Each structure stands twice: as structure tokens, then as C-alpha cells.
Amino acid sequence: MAEEVVDVKGKKLFVKFENSFDNRPTIVFLHDSLGSVQLWRDFPEKLAEATQCNVLIYDRLGYGKSFPMATYERENNYMELEADVLNDLLSELSINDAFLFGHSDGGTIALITASKYPEKVKAVICEAGHILWKTLP
């Protein structure tokens, strides 16, 4: 699996990308709030082999091998902003058929990305995402 740092609108993100299966979707792995590419271990590669799908794993800005964030402070809507970064990363890598696989914060980012950019997302697997339900009066 190829490793590189990709510049996404000024954000330098560490990615691992396997794009060897023609005409197959790309499974995008989104880590939790304390995670990184490394914590997925060999699961992405095994899933890619079993499903014959391409794989993208990346560290969000400030995590793992990606460059640091400008500040430790984040806006309350940071996961929505991360969905925008993911959309930009998908565009940068010409991925238009993503299956998003997110855990915790990554699950929430997957759900938000799918709702904001449905033309690029074909499926979502969400483990322990943060979902708030509000009943309307």
C-alpha cells in the first residue's frame, strides 16, 4: 500500500492508498478521536483482499503522521469541517465511489460526509458514531 503526505487545501495529511482494483469502490477508513492509520493494523488490507475493493486510510490533521493543527482549539462543528476536508481529499484522489468505514468520531464524520456529499459516498459503516436526536415539538 502506497504511503504519502497529500496537501489538501493547505492541510498536509498522511495517507495510505491502495488503488489496484479497477472499477471497484474505495473503502475509506476514518479513525476515532485518539486514533490514527497505525491503529487499524492490517484490517484494511485484509478487508481489501476479501472484498476486492480499493482502500484509503488517512490521519486527520493533528493525528498520527499528518501535520499538526495550527491550534489545539476546535470549533463546536469540527466534525462537519472534517467532512469537508474528507470531501476535498476524495476529490484530490479522484475517488467518487467511497464506502466510508468510521469509528467513533470517524463514524460521525462518515455520516456527515454522506449527508453533505452523497454523490461521492455509496455506503457508510458507522461504529459508535455520535448521534444526537432531537424531537420536534
Short mmCIF file of C-alpha atoms in Angstrom, two decimals:
data_model
loop_
_atom_site.label_atom_id
_atom_site.label_comp_id
_atom_site.label_asym_id
_atom_site.label_seq_id
_atom_site.Cartn_x
_atom_site.Cartn_y
_atom_site.Cartn_z
CA MET A 1 0.00 0.00 0.00
CA ALA A 2 1.43 3.36 -1.04
CA GLU A 3 2.10 5.93 1.70
CA GLU A 4 2.39 9.66 1.16
CA VAL A 5 1.55 13.07 2.55
CA VAL A 6 -1.17 14.75 0.49
CA ASP A 7 -1.74 18.50 0.53
CA VAL A 8 -5.48 19.13 0.81
CA LYS A 9 -6.06 22.87 0.57
CA GLY A 10 -3.05 23.58 2.79
CA LYS A 11 -3.64 20.67 5.18
CA LYS A 12 -0.91 18.04 4.93
CA LEU A 13 -2.49 14.64 5.57
CA PHE A 14 -0.72 11.29 5.81
CA VAL A 15 -2.48 8.70 3.65
CA LYS A 16 -2.13 5.05 2.75
CA PHE A 17 -3.83 4.28 -0.53
CA GLU A 18 -4.30 1.07 -2.48
CA ASN A 19 -5.93 1.60 -5.85
CA SER A 20 -5.23 -1.63 -7.73
CA PHE A 21 -8.77 -2.91 -8.28
CA ASP A 22 -10.25 -1.43 -11.47
CA ASN A 23 -13.91 -0.41 -11.43
CA ARG A 24 -14.25 -1.21 -7.71
CA PRO A 25 -15.22 1.15 -4.87
CA THR A 26 -12.78 2.54 -2.34
CA ILE A 27 -13.26 1.76 1.35
CA VAL A 28 -12.21 4.84 3.33
CA PHE A 29 -11.26 4.23 6.97
CA LEU A 30 -11.94 7.07 9.44
CA HIS A 31 -10.29 6.78 12.84
CA ASP A 32 -11.68 7.72 16.25
CA SER A 33 -10.77 10.75 18.36
CA LEU A 34 -7.49 9.27 19.59
CA GLY A 35 -6.74 7.05 16.60
CA SER A 36 -4.53 7.01 13.56
CA VAL A 37 -3.76 4.94 10.49
CA GLN A 38 -1.49 2.72 12.54
CA LEU A 39 -4.25 1.62 14.94
CA TRP A 40 -6.22 -0.03 12.11
CA ARG A 41 -3.30 -2.52 11.91
CA ASP A 42 -3.72 -4.95 8.97
CA PHE A 43 -7.53 -4.93 8.96
CA PRO A 44 -7.87 -2.57 5.94
CA GLU A 45 -5.56 -4.73 3.81
CA LYS A 46 -7.41 -7.91 4.78
CA LEU A 47 -10.78 -6.31 4.02
CA ALA A 48 -9.49 -5.03 0.67
CA GLU A 49 -8.33 -8.51 -0.27
CA ALA A 50 -11.57 -10.16 0.85
CA THR A 51 -13.81 -7.64 -0.95
CA GLN A 52 -11.55 -6.82 -3.92
CA CYS A 53 -12.05 -3.12 -3.11
CA ASN A 54 -9.55 -0.28 -3.05
CA VAL A 55 -8.60 1.20 0.32
CA LEU A 56 -7.80 4.67 1.64
CA ILE A 57 -6.69 5.22 5.22
CA TYR A 58 -5.63 8.65 6.45
CA ASP A 59 -4.69 10.54 9.59
CA ARG A 60 -6.76 13.66 10.19
CA LEU A 61 -4.79 16.86 10.72
CA GLY A 62 -3.08 16.74 14.13
CA TYR A 63 -3.15 12.93 14.34
CA GLY A 64 -0.63 10.20 13.57
CA LYS A 65 1.79 11.19 10.80
CA SER A 66 -0.26 14.11 9.47
CA PHE A 67 0.99 17.62 10.13
CA PRO A 68 -0.07 19.32 13.39
CA MET A 69 -3.13 21.52 13.74
CA ALA A 70 -2.49 25.27 13.98
CA THR A 71 -4.08 25.28 17.45
CA TYR A 72 -5.48 22.73 19.85
CA GLU A 73 -8.77 24.63 19.99
CA ARG A 74 -11.56 23.49 17.70
CA GLU A 75 -14.93 24.86 16.72
CA ASN A 76 -18.03 23.04 18.00
CA ASN A 77 -18.76 21.95 14.44
CA TYR A 78 -15.31 20.44 13.90
CA MET A 79 -16.72 17.12 12.63
CA GLU A 80 -18.69 18.96 9.94
CA LEU A 81 -15.46 20.72 8.97
CA GLU A 82 -13.70 17.33 8.89
CA ALA A 83 -16.41 16.11 6.48
CA ASP A 84 -15.46 18.98 4.18
CA VAL A 85 -11.76 18.02 4.44
CA LEU A 86 -12.67 14.42 3.61
CA ASN A 87 -14.63 15.58 0.58
CA ASP A 88 -11.61 17.60 -0.57
CA LEU A 89 -9.33 14.58 -0.04
CA LEU A 90 -11.68 12.37 -2.07
CA SER A 91 -11.61 14.97 -4.86
CA GLU A 92 -7.82 15.23 -4.70
CA LEU A 93 -7.51 11.45 -5.13
CA SER A 94 -10.34 11.24 -7.73
CA ILE A 95 -12.48 8.97 -5.54
CA ASN A 96 -16.17 9.13 -6.48
CA ASP A 97 -17.36 5.77 -5.17
CA ALA A 98 -16.44 5.76 -1.48
CA PHE A 99 -17.61 3.30 1.15
CA LEU A 100 -16.95 5.15 4.42
CA PHE A 101 -15.98 3.00 7.42
CA GLY A 102 -15.81 5.17 10.55
CA HIS A 103 -15.35 4.52 14.23
CA SER A 104 -16.50 6.97 16.94
CA ASP A 105 -15.60 10.48 15.68
CA GLY A 106 -14.80 8.80 12.36
CA GLY A 107 -18.29 7.32 12.29
CA THR A 108 -19.84 10.72 12.85
CA ILE A 109 -17.64 12.24 10.15
CA ALA A 110 -18.70 9.42 7.80
CA LEU A 111 -22.40 10.10 8.40
CA ILE A 112 -21.99 13.86 7.94
CA THR A 113 -19.91 13.39 4.78
CA ALA A 114 -22.52 11.06 3.29
CA SER A 115 -25.28 13.57 4.01
CA LYS A 116 -23.34 16.53 2.60
CA TYR A 117 -21.73 14.80 -0.39
CA PRO A 118 -24.00 11.91 -1.43
CA GLU A 119 -22.68 11.96 -5.00
CA LYS A 120 -19.33 10.59 -3.77
CA VAL A 121 -20.46 8.23 -1.00
CA LYS A 122 -22.06 4.91 -1.89
CA ALA A 123 -22.26 3.35 1.59
CA VAL A 124 -21.46 4.00 5.26
CA ILE A 125 -20.39 1.65 8.02
CA CYS A 126 -20.61 3.53 11.31
CA GLU A 127 -19.31 2.09 14.58
CA ALA A 128 -20.19 4.04 17.72
CA GLY A 129 -20.83 7.34 15.95
CA HIS A 130 -22.12 10.29 17.96
CA ILE A 131 -25.72 10.89 17.02
CA LEU A 132 -27.96 13.39 18.75
CA TRP A 133 -31.69 13.01 18.28
CA LYS A 134 -33.94 15.95 18.81
CA THR A 135 -37.69 15.53 18.90
CA LEU A 136 -39.51 18.39 17.27
CA PRO A 137 -42.41 19.99 19.18
#
